[in-house]
Coordinates of C-alpha atoms and ligand atoms in Angstrom, one line a residue:
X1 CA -11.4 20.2 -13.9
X2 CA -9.0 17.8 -15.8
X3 CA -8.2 14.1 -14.6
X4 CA -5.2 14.8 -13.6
X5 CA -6.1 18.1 -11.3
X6 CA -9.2 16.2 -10.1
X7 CA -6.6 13.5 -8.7
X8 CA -4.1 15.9 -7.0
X9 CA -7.0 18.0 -5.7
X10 CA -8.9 15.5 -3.7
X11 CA -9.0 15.6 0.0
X12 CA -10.9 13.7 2.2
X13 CA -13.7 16.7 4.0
X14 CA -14.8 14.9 7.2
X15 CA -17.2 18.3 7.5
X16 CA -19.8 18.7 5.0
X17 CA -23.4 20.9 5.3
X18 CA -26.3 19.8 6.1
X19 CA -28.1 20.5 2.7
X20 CA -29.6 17.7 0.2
X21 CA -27.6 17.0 -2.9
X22 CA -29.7 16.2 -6.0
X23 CA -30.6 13.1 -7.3
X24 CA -29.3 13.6 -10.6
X25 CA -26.2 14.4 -8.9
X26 CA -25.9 11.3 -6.5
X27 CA -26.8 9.1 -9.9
X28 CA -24.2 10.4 -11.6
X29 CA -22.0 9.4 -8.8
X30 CA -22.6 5.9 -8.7
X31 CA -22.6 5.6 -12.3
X32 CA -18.7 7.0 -12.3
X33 CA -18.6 3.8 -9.7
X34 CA -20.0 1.4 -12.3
X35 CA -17.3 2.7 -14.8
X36 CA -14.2 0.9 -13.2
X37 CA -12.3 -2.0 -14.4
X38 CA -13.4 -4.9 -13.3
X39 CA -12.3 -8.4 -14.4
X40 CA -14.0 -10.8 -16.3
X41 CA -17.0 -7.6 -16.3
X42 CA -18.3 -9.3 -13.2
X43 CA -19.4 -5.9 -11.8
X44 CA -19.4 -7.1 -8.6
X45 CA -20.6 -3.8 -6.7
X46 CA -23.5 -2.5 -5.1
X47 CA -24.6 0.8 -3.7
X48 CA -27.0 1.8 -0.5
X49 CA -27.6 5.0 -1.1
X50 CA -28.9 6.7 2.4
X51 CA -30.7 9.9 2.9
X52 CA -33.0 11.3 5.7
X53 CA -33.9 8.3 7.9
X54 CA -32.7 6.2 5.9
X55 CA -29.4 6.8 7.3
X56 CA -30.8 5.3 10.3
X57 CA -30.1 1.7 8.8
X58 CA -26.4 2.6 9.2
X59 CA -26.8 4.3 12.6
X60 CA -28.5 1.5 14.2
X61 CA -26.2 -1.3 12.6
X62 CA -23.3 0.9 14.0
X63 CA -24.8 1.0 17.3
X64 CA -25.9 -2.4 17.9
X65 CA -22.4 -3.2 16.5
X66 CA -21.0 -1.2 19.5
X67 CA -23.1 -2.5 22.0
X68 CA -22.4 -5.9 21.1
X69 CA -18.6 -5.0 21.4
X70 CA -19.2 -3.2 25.1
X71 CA -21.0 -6.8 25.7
X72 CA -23.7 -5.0 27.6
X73 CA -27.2 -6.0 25.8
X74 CA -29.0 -4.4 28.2
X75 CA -32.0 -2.1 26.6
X76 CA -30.2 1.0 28.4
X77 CA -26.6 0.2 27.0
X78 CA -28.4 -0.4 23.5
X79 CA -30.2 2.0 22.9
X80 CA -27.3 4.7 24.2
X81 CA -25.3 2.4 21.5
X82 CA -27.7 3.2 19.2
X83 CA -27.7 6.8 19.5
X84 CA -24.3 7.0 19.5
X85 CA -24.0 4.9 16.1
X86 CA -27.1 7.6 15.0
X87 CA -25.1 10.2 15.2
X88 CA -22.3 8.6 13.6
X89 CA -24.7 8.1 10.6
X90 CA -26.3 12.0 10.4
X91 CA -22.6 13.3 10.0
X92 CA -23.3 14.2 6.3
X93 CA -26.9 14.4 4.4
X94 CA -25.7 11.7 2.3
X95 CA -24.1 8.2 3.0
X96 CA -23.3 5.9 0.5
X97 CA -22.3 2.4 1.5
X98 CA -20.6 0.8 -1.4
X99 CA -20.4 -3.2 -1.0
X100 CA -18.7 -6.2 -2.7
X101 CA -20.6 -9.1 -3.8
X102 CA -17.6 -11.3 -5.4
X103 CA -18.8 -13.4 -7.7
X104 CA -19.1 -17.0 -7.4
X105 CA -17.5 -18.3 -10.6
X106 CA -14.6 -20.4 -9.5
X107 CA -12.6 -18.7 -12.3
X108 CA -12.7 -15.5 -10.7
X109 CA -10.1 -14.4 -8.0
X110 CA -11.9 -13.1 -5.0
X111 CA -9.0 -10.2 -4.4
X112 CA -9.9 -8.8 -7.9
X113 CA -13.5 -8.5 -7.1
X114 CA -12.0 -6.1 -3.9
X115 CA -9.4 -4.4 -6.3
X116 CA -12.8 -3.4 -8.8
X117 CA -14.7 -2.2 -6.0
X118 CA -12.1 0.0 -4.9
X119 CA -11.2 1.3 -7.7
X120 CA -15.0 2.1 -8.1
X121 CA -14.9 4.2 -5.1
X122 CA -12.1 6.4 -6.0
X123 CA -13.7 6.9 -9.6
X124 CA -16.8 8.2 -6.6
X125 CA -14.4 10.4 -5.1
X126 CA -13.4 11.9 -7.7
X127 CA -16.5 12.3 -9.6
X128 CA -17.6 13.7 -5.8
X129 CA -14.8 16.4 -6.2
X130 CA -15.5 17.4 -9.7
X131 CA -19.0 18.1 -8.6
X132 CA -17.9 20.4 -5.9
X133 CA -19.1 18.3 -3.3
X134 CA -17.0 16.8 -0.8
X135 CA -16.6 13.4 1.0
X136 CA -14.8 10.9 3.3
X137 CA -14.6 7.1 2.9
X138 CA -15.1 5.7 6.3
X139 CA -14.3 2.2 7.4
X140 CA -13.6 0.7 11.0
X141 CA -14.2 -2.7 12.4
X142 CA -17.5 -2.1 12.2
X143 CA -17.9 -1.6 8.4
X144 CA -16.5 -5.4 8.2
X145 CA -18.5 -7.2 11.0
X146 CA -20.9 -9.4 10.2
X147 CA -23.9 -7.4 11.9
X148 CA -23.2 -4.7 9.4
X149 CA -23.9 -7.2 6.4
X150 CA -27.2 -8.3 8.3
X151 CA -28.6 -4.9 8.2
X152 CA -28.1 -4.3 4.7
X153 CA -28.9 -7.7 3.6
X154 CA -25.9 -8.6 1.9
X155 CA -24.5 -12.3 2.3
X156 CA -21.8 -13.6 4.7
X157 CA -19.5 -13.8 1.2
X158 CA -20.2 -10.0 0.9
X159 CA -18.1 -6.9 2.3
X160 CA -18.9 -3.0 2.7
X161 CA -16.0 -2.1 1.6
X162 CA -16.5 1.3 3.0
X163 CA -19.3 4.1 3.7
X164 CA -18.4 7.7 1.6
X165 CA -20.0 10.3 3.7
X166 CA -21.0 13.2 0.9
X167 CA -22.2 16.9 1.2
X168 CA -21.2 20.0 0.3
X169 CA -17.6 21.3 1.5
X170 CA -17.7 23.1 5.3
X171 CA -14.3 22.8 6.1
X172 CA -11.0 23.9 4.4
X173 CA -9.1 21.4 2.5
X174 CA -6.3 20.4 5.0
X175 CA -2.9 20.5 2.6
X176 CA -2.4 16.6 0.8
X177 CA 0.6 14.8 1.9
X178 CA 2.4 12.3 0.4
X179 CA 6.3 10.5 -0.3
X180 CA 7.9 11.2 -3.2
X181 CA 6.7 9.2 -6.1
X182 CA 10.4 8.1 -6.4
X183 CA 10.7 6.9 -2.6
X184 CA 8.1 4.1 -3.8
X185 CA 9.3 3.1 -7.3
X186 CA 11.8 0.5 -8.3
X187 CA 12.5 1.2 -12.0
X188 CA 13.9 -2.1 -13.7
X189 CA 15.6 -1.0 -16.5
X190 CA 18.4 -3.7 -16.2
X191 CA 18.4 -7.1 -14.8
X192 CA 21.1 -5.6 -12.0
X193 CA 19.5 -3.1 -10.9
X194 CA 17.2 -4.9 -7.9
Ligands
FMN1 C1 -9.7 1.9 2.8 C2 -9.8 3.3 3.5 C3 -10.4 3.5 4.7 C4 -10.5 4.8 5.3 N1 -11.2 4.9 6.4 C5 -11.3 6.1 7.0 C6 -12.0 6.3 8.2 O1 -12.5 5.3 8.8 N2 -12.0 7.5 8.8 C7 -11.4 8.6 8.2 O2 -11.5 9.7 8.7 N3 -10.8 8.5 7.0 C8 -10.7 7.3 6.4 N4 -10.0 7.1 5.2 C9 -9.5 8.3 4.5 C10 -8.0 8.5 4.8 O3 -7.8 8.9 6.2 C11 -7.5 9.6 3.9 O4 -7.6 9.2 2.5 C12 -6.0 9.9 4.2 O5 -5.9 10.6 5.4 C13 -5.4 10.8 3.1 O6 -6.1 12.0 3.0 P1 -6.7 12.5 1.6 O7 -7.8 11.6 1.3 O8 -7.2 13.9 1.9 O9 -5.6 12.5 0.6 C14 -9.9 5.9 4.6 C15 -9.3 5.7 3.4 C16 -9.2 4.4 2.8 C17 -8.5 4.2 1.5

């Protein structure tokens, strides 16, 4: 699959199977991640790859999040919270949070150290799709709360950017929709023409 085909290809699969995907496989994942431009090489990414149980640190973090929300602490509402946000969590046999730690040199522009990570995912997502596995990148208010950075230890400065929720394919691809290049592109070829 070229670059270009790999690009117009990709669709988000919200339903993946339950089956492990390789190590080697997930490694070579992130490292498409790590392959994005980023300014002033501050590499400001990092990766929580979760498998198994693991995807329990997600799962609670979501449900405490929601309990906190419902503003019922109660052991009852917390841990039906936390089930919830489990479940949330086990919807693919692999999560992969991917996080922004800007960096701290006054030089750099925080919104670049965004615009790196995010490229980084979609160099995931494609990587992902060339591998002929499937994934979503899921946010929410909850991705961005500060809870969520507790549980994966990441400083108030820091962001999940987003969790991509990877497996292989059980779902159709639904058909990719977008505007016309054109409908989205001012060409200034003379001064007049804005
Ligand atoms: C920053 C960002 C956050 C997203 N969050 C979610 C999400 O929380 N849940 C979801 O189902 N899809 C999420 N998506 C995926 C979009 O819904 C999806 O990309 C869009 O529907 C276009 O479909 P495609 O990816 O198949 O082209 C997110 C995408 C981006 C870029």
């Amino acid at each position: 699959m070229n670059v270009s085909e790999a690009i117009r290809t990709r669709r988000s699969l919200g339903k993946v199977k339950p089956d492990a995907v390789a190590q080697e496989l997930l490694e070579q994942i992130i490292e498409a991640g790590t392959w994005a431009p980023n300014h002033k090489l501050t590499e400001p990414w990092k990766f929580f790859v979760m498998q198994g149980e693991g995807r329990d640190v997600l799962g609670n973090a979501l449900g405490d999040i929601q309990a906190a929300g419902a503003g019922d602490t109660s052991e009852d509402a917390v841990v039906a919270a936390r089930e919830s946000g489990r479940t949330k969590a086990y919807r693919s046999p692999v999560v992969i949070g991917v996080a922004v730690e800007p960096s701290t040199d006054p030089k750099v522009i925080e919104l670049e150290e965004y615009g790196a990570v995010f490229a980084a995912i979609q160099n995931m997502l494609l990587q992902i799709h060339e591998l002929g596995l499937g994934a979503v990148w899921r946010t929410g208010e909850p991705c961005f709360h500060n809870l969520m950075n507790e549980a994966f230890g990441l400083n108030p400065q820091d962001k999940m950017l987003g969790f991509l929720y990877i497996g292989y394919p059980d779902m159709e691809p639904k058909q990719g929709k977008r505007q016309p290049a054109a409908s989205k592109t001012v060409w200034l070829n003379r001064a007049a023409d804005l």
